[in-house]
Amino acid sequence: MQFFASVDENNILSMNVKNQGQNPVEISSMWIVNKTLPNQPVTRFDINYDDAFVPSGFTNNVISSQTLYMVPDTYDIKIISSYGTMDIDELVVGVGASIGDLRAELITDPPDVVLGKNVTIAMVVTNTGSAEIKNVHPVMQSVTGSGFLISPSPSHTPTSVNLEPAESVMFSWDYQVDGVSGDDLVFSAIAQGDFEDVDDVSSNVASDTILLREAGEGGGGGEVVISNELFGKPQIFMLMPNAVGDENSDVSDRPIWGVNVANPTDQPMFVNKVVVMAFVPRANSQDDVFVKNCEDIPGANPERPVTISPTPDNWSCPESNQLMWRDLVSPVEVAPRSVFPFLVGVGSGNMAGTTDDAQNILVQPVVFTTLGQYGKSGYGTTMHTNEVALPNVFLARTPESVASSDVMSELTGIVEGSTVTFNATLADMSSDDVYGISSGTSLIINIPKEWAFGSVVSHNGFNLSPPVTYPDGSTQIVGTLISSIDDHTEAKTIQFTAQAPSVPKAKMYVMSILANGIATGDSTSGVFAVGPIAETVLQVCPTSGCP
């Protein structure tokens, strides 16, 4: 977490928080210390709930809905997150204020790079002064370390920008790197710009380091294996529709959302809150994937959440684009080396009258547990105008079933060495027979390594490609729809078997089920891409039993 305080020409305070971590950050309060006055008085301010959350990789002004005028003086401003993290920034207001400052931060992606592959270097530059800085551009000063660059002089994008006070920009370079496994490279850069009559206003020197590795060393692999030695925190996996539609009126239109909370430790873990947040990257967006107060709308309405067993019934929508399960009195216990699913059916949202599709919506689940608060980024869905098909993928208890009672996002208590039959299912959760999932859409199943693929038992409605087993031992099954799924009571299933591995103690694996293709909406929506996902957690236990 990084924090920049600034004032505008009217001395109105802005507090821009940059979330550098993988989890969303909630800012709970701020403290302002007047360092000019002899007794250095301290004033505490609460952060409004609507401003408090900063998603991973975002920069937000956490007091955007508050107006605080600063008297010319020198201040220390402290912000505190709900997790106890604190950051401090000094702010000089009025005479002697720092005008025209640039502040830079360098980020490498990925931080560990396979030999001969590319790395992206991103530099976030913020104008922390009180006036515009023109022609802001980055300068890569040096690249040092034991590795080397294959492409030594890449260009950066964008070329240059003008930054208003408190405004930020991200510049990026792409380098191809090489060396031997274990080498490192240190990138250092500054930002420069023009302010009034002063040329080459410069930022701080920002640096970051990458490590080089052989392919297959860390960071790779086809499936996720959770073990206590590697993960001492809850792990999060999702079941998510794609697309989510818009303004459906039928009460049975409820695509399924799910968050699997896995406990990789040897101690019980308790979950008291799960939040799924959706971020529509549209300027001044009022689009609602989840409608505020969906649980309080009287009558049988399409947005009202319907809990799916075994999840306790405590779902709500406290704010727009926030879907929350919460029970502070009776939290859910997740047994050692096990998983608990939080599943719910929620109706389509509202695109605020726009006629443009939202081609990508960021989705982030966050869980609050006795092991701490954790979140996960990297998920996305789409939202389309008017009524559309609502594709979901999941493991079903009964082949070709669309009943929510048949939906599974996890399977626990699997005995080592046993053969398990799985029903990987593709379904349209809309209630209208007009819209559907088109022929040619693929259902993709990734069986984790260490599991021995058995055979495909049935694939009614799919043309099946020969299953492929990769060198790491994982297997992929791909089936293509022969004809479209138009009937809302219809689903298509690939049923297959796989043998669980031998384990010395309970161990969890992730089987991912995905779809890729197109679906149809009404005459306004037309056709659109689909991409639902189900990260299904499989718990395998030794013959002596699970914890």
Coordinates of C-alpha atoms in Angstrom, one line a residue:
M1 CA 0.0 0.0 0.0
Q2 CA 1.3 3.4 -1.0
F3 CA -0.3 6.8 0.0
F4 CA 0.0 10.3 -1.5
A5 CA -1.6 13.4 0.1
S6 CA -2.1 16.6 -1.8
V7 CA -4.2 19.7 -2.0
D8 CA -5.7 21.6 -5.0
E9 CA -5.7 25.3 -5.6
N10 CA -8.4 25.7 -3.0
N11 CA -6.4 23.7 -0.4
I12 CA -9.0 20.9 -0.5
L13 CA -7.3 17.7 0.6
S14 CA -7.0 14.5 -1.6
M15 CA -5.7 11.2 -0.2
N16 CA -4.8 8.8 -3.0
V17 CA -4.1 5.3 -1.9
K18 CA -2.3 2.9 -4.2
N19 CA -2.9 -0.8 -3.5
Q20 CA 0.2 -2.7 -4.5
G21 CA -0.8 -6.0 -3.0
Q22 CA -2.9 -8.9 -4.3
N23 CA -5.8 -8.3 -1.9
P24 CA -8.3 -5.4 -1.7
V25 CA -7.5 -2.9 1.0
E26 CA -10.1 -1.3 3.2
I27 CA -9.1 2.1 4.7
S28 CA -10.9 2.6 8.0
S29 CA -9.6 5.9 9.3
M30 CA -7.1 8.8 9.0
W31 CA -5.3 11.0 11.5
I32 CA -4.1 14.5 10.7
V33 CA -1.3 15.9 12.9
N34 CA -0.6 19.6 12.6
K35 CA 3.2 19.8 13.0
T36 CA 3.3 23.6 12.9
L37 CA 1.4 24.2 16.1
P38 CA 3.5 23.8 19.3
N39 CA 1.2 21.2 20.8
Q40 CA 0.9 19.3 17.5
P41 CA -2.9 18.6 17.8
V42 CA -4.3 15.4 16.3
T43 CA -7.7 15.0 14.6
R44 CA -9.2 11.6 13.6
F45 CA -11.5 11.2 10.6
D46 CA -13.5 8.1 9.6
I47 CA -13.5 7.0 6.0
N48 CA -16.9 6.8 4.3
Y49 CA -17.8 3.2 3.5
D50 CA -18.3 4.0 -0.2
D51 CA -14.7 5.2 -0.5
A52 CA -13.0 2.8 1.8
F53 CA -12.2 -0.1 -0.5
V54 CA -9.2 0.0 -2.9
P55 CA -9.0 -3.0 -5.3
S56 CA -5.6 -4.6 -6.1
G57 CA -3.7 -2.5 -8.5
F58 CA -5.9 0.5 -8.2
T59 CA -5.4 4.0 -6.9
N60 CA -8.4 5.7 -5.2
N61 CA -9.0 9.0 -3.4
V62 CA -10.4 7.6 -0.2
I63 CA -12.0 10.9 0.9
S64 CA -13.6 11.7 -2.5
S65 CA -17.0 12.1 -0.9
Q66 CA -15.6 14.4 1.9
T67 CA -14.5 18.0 1.6
L68 CA -11.7 18.9 3.9
Y69 CA -10.1 22.4 3.7
M70 CA -6.5 22.6 4.9
V71 CA -5.2 25.7 6.7
P72 CA -1.7 26.5 5.4
D73 CA 0.7 24.6 7.7
T74 CA 2.8 21.5 7.8
Y75 CA 1.0 18.2 8.5
D76 CA 1.6 14.5 9.0
I77 CA -1.3 12.5 7.6
K78 CA -1.7 8.9 8.7
I79 CA -4.1 6.3 7.2
I80 CA -5.0 3.0 8.8
S81 CA -6.5 0.0 7.1
S82 CA -9.0 -2.4 8.7
Y83 CA -6.1 -5.0 8.8
G84 CA -4.0 -2.6 10.9
T85 CA -1.6 -1.4 8.2
M86 CA -0.5 2.2 8.6
D87 CA 1.1 4.6 6.2
I88 CA 2.2 8.2 6.8
D89 CA 2.8 11.1 4.4
E90 CA 3.9 14.7 5.1
L91 CA 1.9 17.5 3.5
V92 CA 3.0 21.1 3.3
V93 CA 0.1 23.5 2.6
G94 CA 0.5 27.1 1.6
V95 CA 3.8 29.0 1.6
G96 CA 6.7 26.6 1.1
A97 CA 4.5 23.9 -0.3
S98 CA 6.1 21.5 -2.7
I99 CA 4.8 22.5 -6.2
G100 CA 5.3 20.4 -9.3
D101 CA 6.4 17.2 -7.6
L102 CA 6.5 13.8 -9.4
R103 CA 6.5 10.6 -7.4
A104 CA 7.3 7.3 -9.2
E105 CA 6.9 3.6 -8.4
L106 CA 8.3 0.7 -10.4
I107 CA 6.5 -2.7 -10.7
T108 CA 7.8 -5.8 -12.5
D109 CA 5.3 -8.4 -13.9
P110 CA 6.0 -11.2 -13.4
P111 CA 8.6 -10.9 -10.6
D112 CA 10.1 -14.3 -11.5
V113 CA 10.7 -14.7 -15.3
V114 CA 11.3 -17.8 -17.3
L115 CA 14.6 -17.6 -19.2
G116 CA 14.2 -16.1 -22.7
K117 CA 10.7 -14.8 -21.9
N118 CA 9.4 -11.3 -21.6
V119 CA 8.9 -9.2 -18.5
T120 CA 6.8 -6.0 -18.4
I121 CA 8.2 -3.1 -16.4
A122 CA 5.4 -0.7 -15.3
M123 CA 6.1 2.7 -13.7
V124 CA 3.2 4.5 -12.0
V125 CA 3.9 8.3 -11.8
T126 CA 1.8 10.6 -9.7
N127 CA 1.7 14.4 -9.7
T128 CA 1.8 15.2 -5.9
G129 CA 2.0 18.9 -6.4
S130 CA -0.7 21.6 -6.8
A131 CA -0.3 22.5 -10.5
E132 CA -0.2 20.8 -13.9
I133 CA 3.1 19.1 -15.0
K134 CA 3.4 18.8 -18.8
N135 CA 5.3 16.3 -21.0
V136 CA 5.7 13.7 -18.2
H137 CA 7.8 10.9 -19.5
P138 CA 9.9 8.0 -18.0
V139 CA 13.6 7.5 -18.3
M140 CA 15.0 4.0 -17.7
Q141 CA 18.3 4.9 -16.0
S142 CA 19.9 1.5 -15.5
V143 CA 19.5 -2.2 -15.7
T144 CA 22.0 -4.1 -13.5
G145 CA 22.3 -7.6 -12.1
S146 CA 23.7 -11.0 -13.1
G147 CA 21.2 -11.5 -15.9
F148 CA 21.1 -9.7 -19.3
L149 CA 18.7 -8.2 -21.8
I150 CA 18.1 -9.7 -25.2
S151 CA 16.3 -6.6 -26.4
P152 CA 18.3 -3.7 -24.8
S153 CA 16.4 -0.6 -25.9
P154 CA 12.7 -1.0 -25.9
S155 CA 10.3 1.9 -26.3
H156 CA 7.8 2.7 -23.6
T157 CA 4.1 3.5 -23.8
P158 CA 2.5 6.0 -23.6
T159 CA 5.1 8.4 -25.0
S160 CA 4.3 11.3 -22.6
V161 CA 1.3 12.8 -20.9
N162 CA 0.2 16.0 -19.0
L163 CA -0.7 15.3 -15.4
E164 CA -3.1 17.4 -13.3
P165 CA -2.6 17.6 -9.5
A166 CA -3.2 14.1 -7.9
E167 CA -3.4 12.5 -11.3
S168 CA -1.5 9.4 -12.2
V169 CA -0.3 7.6 -15.3
M170 CA 1.3 4.1 -15.9
F171 CA 4.2 3.8 -18.3
S172 CA 5.3 0.3 -19.4
W173 CA 8.2 -1.4 -21.2
D174 CA 8.6 -4.9 -22.4
Y175 CA 12.0 -6.6 -22.2
Q176 CA 13.2 -10.0 -23.2
V177 CA 15.6 -11.4 -20.6
D178 CA 18.0 -14.2 -20.3
G179 CA 20.8 -15.6 -18.2
V180 CA 20.9 -18.7 -15.9
S181 CA 18.4 -19.8 -13.3
G182 CA 18.9 -17.7 -10.1
D183 CA 20.2 -14.6 -11.9
D184 CA 18.6 -11.3 -11.1
L185 CA 18.0 -8.0 -12.9
V186 CA 17.5 -4.6 -11.1
F187 CA 15.6 -2.0 -13.1
S188 CA 15.8 1.7 -12.1
A189 CA 13.9 4.6 -13.7
I190 CA 12.8 8.2 -13.1
A191 CA 10.0 10.4 -14.4
Q192 CA 10.6 13.8 -15.8
G193 CA 8.3 16.7 -16.9
D194 CA 8.0 20.4 -17.4
F195 CA 6.5 22.8 -14.8
E196 CA 6.0 26.4 -15.6
D197 CA 9.4 27.8 -16.6
V198 CA 11.3 24.8 -15.1
D199 CA 12.4 22.0 -17.4
D200 CA 13.1 18.5 -16.4
V201 CA 11.3 18.3 -13.1
S202 CA 12.3 14.9 -11.8
S203 CA 10.8 12.2 -9.6
N204 CA 12.5 9.9 -7.2
V205 CA 14.5 7.0 -8.5
A206 CA 12.2 4.0 -8.5
S207 CA 13.6 0.4 -8.6
D208 CA 12.4 -3.2 -8.7
T209 CA 14.1 -6.6 -9.1
I210 CA 13.2 -9.7 -11.0
L211 CA 14.6 -13.3 -10.6
L212 CA 15.2 -15.6 -13.6
R213 CA 14.2 -19.2 -13.5
E214 CA 14.0 -22.3 -15.8
A215 CA 10.6 -23.2 -17.1
G216 CA 8.8 -25.4 -14.5
E217 CA 10.6 -23.9 -11.5
G218 CA 8.0 -22.3 -9.3
G219 CA 5.2 -20.2 -10.6
G220 CA 4.1 -22.7 -13.2
G221 CA 2.1 -25.9 -13.3
G222 CA -1.3 -26.7 -14.7
E223 CA -3.2 -27.1 -11.5
V224 CA -3.0 -25.7 -8.0
V225 CA -2.1 -28.0 -5.1
I226 CA -2.7 -26.6 -1.7
S227 CA -0.4 -27.8 1.1
N228 CA 0.3 -26.6 4.6
E229 CA 4.0 -26.2 3.8
L230 CA 3.3 -23.7 0.9
F231 CA 0.2 -21.8 2.1
G232 CA -0.5 -20.8 5.7
K233 CA -3.6 -18.8 4.8
P234 CA -7.0 -19.4 3.4
Q235 CA -7.2 -20.1 -0.4
I236 CA -10.0 -18.7 -2.5
F237 CA -11.5 -20.2 -5.7
M238 CA -14.6 -19.1 -7.7
L239 CA -17.5 -20.4 -9.6
M240 CA -18.7 -17.5 -11.8
P241 CA -21.1 -16.9 -14.7
N242 CA -20.1 -15.1 -17.9
A243 CA -22.0 -13.2 -19.1
V244 CA -24.3 -11.9 -16.3
G245 CA -27.0 -10.2 -18.5
D246 CA -29.0 -7.1 -17.8
E247 CA -32.5 -6.4 -16.5
N248 CA -34.0 -9.8 -16.7
S249 CA -37.5 -9.9 -15.3
D250 CA -38.2 -13.5 -14.6
V251 CA -37.7 -14.5 -11.0
S252 CA -36.1 -17.8 -12.0
D253 CA -33.2 -16.0 -13.9
R254 CA -30.4 -16.6 -11.4
P255 CA -26.9 -17.4 -12.6
I256 CA -24.8 -19.0 -9.9
W257 CA -21.9 -17.4 -8.1
G258 CA -19.7 -19.2 -5.7
V259 CA -16.6 -18.7 -3.5
N260 CA -14.7 -21.8 -2.3
V261 CA -12.8 -21.1 0.9
A262 CA -10.1 -23.7 1.4
N263 CA -8.3 -24.2 4.7
P264 CA -4.8 -25.7 4.1
T265 CA -3.8 -25.7 7.7
D266 CA -4.1 -28.3 10.4
Q267 CA -6.3 -26.1 12.6
P268 CA -10.0 -25.2 12.2
M269 CA -10.7 -21.9 10.5
F270 CA -13.8 -19.8 10.8
V271 CA -15.3 -17.6 8.1
N272 CA -17.6 -14.7 9.2
K273 CA -17.8 -12.7 5.9
V274 CA -17.4 -13.3 2.2
V275 CA -17.7 -10.4 -0.3
V276 CA -17.7 -10.5 -4.1
M277 CA -17.0 -7.1 -5.6
A278 CA -17.5 -6.2 -9.2
F279 CA -15.7 -3.2 -10.9
V280 CA -17.1 -1.9 -14.2
P281 CA -14.3 0.0 -15.9
R282 CA -16.6 2.5 -17.5
A283 CA -16.2 6.2 -16.7
N284 CA -18.6 7.4 -14.0
S285 CA -20.2 4.0 -14.2
Q286 CA -23.6 3.4 -12.5
D287 CA -23.9 -0.1 -13.9
D288 CA -24.9 -2.7 -11.3
V289 CA -23.9 -6.3 -11.5
F290 CA -25.3 -6.7 -8.0
V291 CA -28.2 -4.3 -7.2
K292 CA -27.9 -2.5 -3.9
N293 CA -30.2 -3.8 -1.1
C294 CA -31.2 -6.8 -3.3
E295 CA -32.3 -8.7 -0.3
D296 CA -34.7 -6.0 0.9
I297 CA -36.8 -5.6 -2.2
P298 CA -40.2 -7.0 -1.3
G299 CA -41.8 -9.8 -3.2
A300 CA -40.3 -12.4 -5.5
N301 CA -37.9 -10.2 -7.5
P302 CA -35.2 -11.4 -9.9
E303 CA -32.3 -9.8 -8.1
R304 CA -33.1 -11.4 -4.7
P305 CA -30.3 -13.8 -3.8
V306 CA -31.2 -17.5 -3.3
T307 CA -28.9 -19.5 -1.1
I308 CA -27.6 -22.8 -2.4
S309 CA -26.9 -25.6 0.2
P310 CA -24.8 -26.2 2.2
T311 CA -24.2 -22.4 2.5
P312 CA -26.2 -20.8 5.4
D313 CA -28.8 -18.2 4.3
N314 CA -27.1 -14.9 5.0
W315 CA -26.6 -13.2 1.6
S316 CA -27.1 -9.5 1.0
C317 CA -26.1 -6.6 -1.3
P318 CA -24.9 -3.8 1.1
E319 CA -23.8 -1.6 -1.8
S320 CA -24.0 -1.5 -5.5
N321 CA -21.7 -4.2 -7.0
Q322 CA -21.2 -5.9 -3.7
L323 CA -22.5 -9.3 -2.9
M324 CA -21.9 -10.3 0.7
W325 CA -22.4 -13.3 2.9
R326 CA -22.0 -12.5 6.6
D327 CA -22.6 -14.0 10.0
L328 CA -20.6 -12.5 12.9
V329 CA -22.4 -14.5 15.5
S330 CA -22.2 -18.0 14.0
P331 CA -19.3 -18.1 11.6
V332 CA -18.9 -21.1 9.3
E333 CA -16.2 -23.6 10.3
V334 CA -13.8 -24.9 7.7
A335 CA -12.2 -28.1 8.9
P336 CA -8.5 -28.6 8.7
R337 CA -7.3 -29.4 5.1
S338 CA -10.8 -29.0 3.8
V339 CA -13.0 -26.5 1.9
F340 CA -16.4 -24.9 2.4
P341 CA -18.5 -23.5 -0.5
F342 CA -20.4 -20.2 -0.4
L343 CA -23.0 -20.5 -3.2
V344 CA -25.8 -18.3 -4.3
G345 CA -28.0 -17.6 -7.2
V346 CA -28.4 -13.9 -8.0
G347 CA -30.5 -12.3 -10.8
S348 CA -29.1 -10.1 -13.5
G349 CA -28.2 -6.5 -12.7
N350 CA -28.8 -3.1 -14.4
M351 CA -26.7 -1.3 -17.0
A352 CA -28.2 2.1 -16.1
G353 CA -29.8 2.5 -19.5
T354 CA -26.6 2.4 -21.6
T355 CA -26.6 0.6 -24.9
D356 CA -22.9 -0.4 -24.8
D357 CA -21.9 -3.8 -23.6
A358 CA -19.4 -4.0 -20.7
Q359 CA -16.8 -6.2 -22.3
N360 CA -14.9 -6.9 -19.2
I361 CA -15.9 -6.5 -15.5
L362 CA -13.3 -7.1 -12.8
V363 CA -14.4 -9.4 -10.1
Q364 CA -12.7 -9.8 -6.7
P365 CA -13.7 -12.2 -3.9
V366 CA -12.6 -11.3 -0.3
V367 CA -13.0 -13.5 2.7
F368 CA -12.7 -12.6 6.4
T369 CA -11.5 -15.5 8.6
T370 CA -9.7 -16.3 11.8
L371 CA -6.5 -16.6 9.7
G372 CA -7.0 -13.0 8.6
Q373 CA -8.6 -11.1 5.7
Y374 CA -7.6 -12.2 2.2
G375 CA -8.7 -11.5 -1.4
K376 CA -8.0 -12.7 -4.8
S377 CA -7.8 -10.8 -8.1
G378 CA -7.6 -11.8 -11.8
Y379 CA -11.3 -12.8 -12.4
G380 CA -13.5 -11.1 -15.0
T381 CA -17.0 -11.4 -16.5
T382 CA -19.1 -9.5 -19.0
M383 CA -22.4 -7.7 -19.0
H384 CA -24.6 -7.2 -22.0
T385 CA -27.6 -5.0 -22.7
N386 CA -31.1 -6.4 -22.4
E387 CA -31.8 -10.0 -21.8
V388 CA -29.2 -12.6 -22.7
A389 CA -28.2 -16.2 -22.1
L390 CA -26.6 -16.7 -18.7
P391 CA -23.9 -19.4 -19.0
N392 CA -22.6 -21.3 -16.0
V393 CA -20.3 -24.3 -15.7
F394 CA -20.2 -26.6 -12.7
L395 CA -20.0 -30.2 -11.4
A396 CA -23.5 -31.6 -11.2
R397 CA -24.7 -34.3 -8.9
T398 CA -27.0 -35.5 -11.7
P399 CA -26.0 -35.3 -15.3
E400 CA -27.6 -32.6 -17.5
S401 CA -29.3 -31.0 -14.5
V402 CA -29.8 -27.2 -14.1
A403 CA -31.3 -27.5 -10.6
S404 CA -29.4 -25.4 -8.1
S405 CA -29.6 -28.3 -5.6
D406 CA -27.5 -30.3 -8.0
V407 CA -24.7 -27.7 -8.3
M408 CA -21.3 -28.6 -6.6
S409 CA -18.3 -26.4 -6.4
E410 CA -16.3 -28.8 -4.2
L411 CA -16.1 -32.5 -3.5
T412 CA -14.7 -33.6 -0.1
G413 CA -13.9 -36.9 1.5
I414 CA -12.5 -38.6 -1.6
V415 CA -10.6 -41.7 -0.5
E416 CA -7.1 -42.0 -1.9
G417 CA -6.8 -44.4 -4.9
S418 CA -10.6 -44.4 -5.5
T419 CA -12.1 -43.9 -8.9
V420 CA -14.5 -40.9 -9.0
T421 CA -17.1 -40.2 -11.6
F422 CA -17.5 -36.5 -12.4
N423 CA -20.4 -34.7 -14.3
A424 CA -18.9 -31.5 -15.8
T425 CA -21.9 -29.5 -17.0
L426 CA -22.6 -26.5 -19.2
A427 CA -25.9 -24.8 -18.6
D428 CA -27.9 -21.6 -19.5
M429 CA -29.4 -20.3 -16.3
S430 CA -31.8 -17.9 -18.0
S431 CA -35.5 -18.8 -18.0
D432 CA -36.3 -17.8 -21.6
D433 CA -36.1 -20.3 -24.4
V434 CA -35.3 -17.5 -26.9
Y435 CA -31.7 -17.1 -25.9
G436 CA -29.1 -19.8 -25.7
I437 CA -25.5 -21.0 -25.9
S438 CA -24.6 -21.6 -29.5
S439 CA -23.3 -24.7 -31.2
G440 CA -19.5 -24.8 -31.5
T441 CA -19.0 -23.6 -27.9
S442 CA -16.4 -25.7 -26.0
L443 CA -16.6 -27.2 -22.6
I444 CA -13.0 -27.5 -21.2
I445 CA -12.1 -29.6 -18.2
N446 CA -8.6 -29.6 -16.7
I447 CA -7.9 -32.6 -14.5
P448 CA -5.2 -32.0 -11.9
K449 CA -1.8 -33.7 -12.2
E450 CA -1.3 -36.7 -9.8
W451 CA -4.9 -37.7 -10.8
A452 CA -5.0 -40.6 -13.3
F453 CA -7.5 -40.0 -16.0
G454 CA -9.8 -43.0 -16.6
S455 CA -12.3 -42.6 -19.4
V456 CA -15.1 -40.6 -20.8
V457 CA -18.3 -42.3 -19.8
S458 CA -20.7 -40.2 -21.9
H459 CA -20.7 -36.9 -23.8
N460 CA -24.2 -36.5 -25.1
G461 CA -24.5 -33.3 -27.2
F462 CA -20.7 -32.8 -27.6
N463 CA -18.2 -33.7 -30.2
L464 CA -15.3 -34.9 -28.1
S465 CA -11.6 -34.3 -29.0
P466 CA -9.2 -37.0 -27.8
P467 CA -8.2 -36.2 -24.2
V468 CA -4.7 -34.8 -23.9
T469 CA -2.3 -35.7 -21.1
Y470 CA 0.5 -33.2 -20.7
P471 CA 4.1 -33.9 -19.5
D472 CA 3.3 -32.7 -16.0
G473 CA 0.6 -35.4 -15.7
S474 CA -2.5 -33.2 -16.0
T475 CA -5.2 -34.1 -18.5
Q476 CA -7.5 -31.9 -20.5
I477 CA -10.8 -32.9 -22.0
V478 CA -12.5 -30.6 -24.6
G479 CA -16.0 -31.1 -26.0
T480 CA -17.7 -29.0 -28.6
L481 CA -21.5 -28.4 -28.6
I482 CA -23.1 -30.1 -31.5
S483 CA -26.3 -28.0 -31.3
S484 CA -27.2 -24.9 -29.3
I485 CA -28.6 -25.0 -25.7
D486 CA -31.9 -23.1 -26.2
D487 CA -34.2 -24.7 -23.7
H488 CA -33.8 -23.2 -20.2
T489 CA -34.4 -26.6 -18.7
E490 CA -31.5 -28.1 -20.8
A491 CA -27.9 -28.6 -19.8
K492 CA -25.2 -30.7 -21.4
T493 CA -22.7 -32.9 -19.4
I494 CA -19.4 -34.7 -20.1
Q495 CA -19.2 -37.5 -17.6
F496 CA -15.8 -39.0 -17.0
T497 CA -13.8 -40.9 -14.4
A498 CA -10.4 -40.2 -12.8
Q499 CA -8.5 -42.0 -10.0
A500 CA -7.5 -40.0 -6.9
P501 CA -3.8 -40.1 -6.0
S502 CA -2.3 -41.6 -2.9
V503 CA -1.7 -39.1 -0.2
P504 CA 0.0 -39.4 3.2
K505 CA -2.5 -36.9 4.7
A506 CA -5.5 -34.9 3.4
K507 CA -4.6 -32.8 0.4
M508 CA -6.6 -30.5 -1.9
Y509 CA -6.5 -30.1 -5.7
V510 CA -8.3 -27.7 -8.0
M511 CA -10.1 -29.0 -11.1
S512 CA -11.0 -26.1 -13.4
I513 CA -14.0 -26.2 -15.7
L514 CA -14.4 -23.5 -18.3
A515 CA -16.4 -22.7 -21.5
N516 CA -15.4 -20.8 -24.5
G517 CA -17.7 -19.8 -27.4
I518 CA -20.6 -17.6 -28.2
A519 CA -24.2 -17.2 -27.0
T520 CA -27.2 -15.2 -28.1
G521 CA -29.4 -12.5 -26.6
D522 CA -32.4 -10.6 -27.9
S523 CA -32.4 -8.5 -31.1
T524 CA -30.6 -5.7 -29.3
S525 CA -27.9 -7.8 -27.6
G526 CA -27.1 -10.0 -30.6
V527 CA -24.3 -12.5 -30.1
F528 CA -21.6 -12.3 -27.5
A529 CA -18.6 -14.3 -26.1
V530 CA -19.0 -16.5 -23.1
G531 CA -16.4 -17.6 -20.5
P532 CA -17.8 -19.0 -17.3
I533 CA -15.4 -20.6 -14.8
A534 CA -15.7 -23.1 -12.0
E535 CA -12.6 -23.8 -9.8
T536 CA -13.7 -27.0 -8.1
V537 CA -11.8 -28.0 -5.0
L538 CA -11.2 -31.8 -4.6
Q539 CA -10.2 -33.0 -1.1
V540 CA -8.4 -36.3 -1.1
C541 CA -8.0 -38.2 2.2
P542 CA -5.8 -41.2 3.2
T543 CA -7.6 -44.4 3.9
S544 CA -7.3 -43.6 7.6
G545 CA -9.7 -40.8 7.1
C546 CA -9.9 -37.0 6.9
P547 CA -9.0 -34.6 9.8

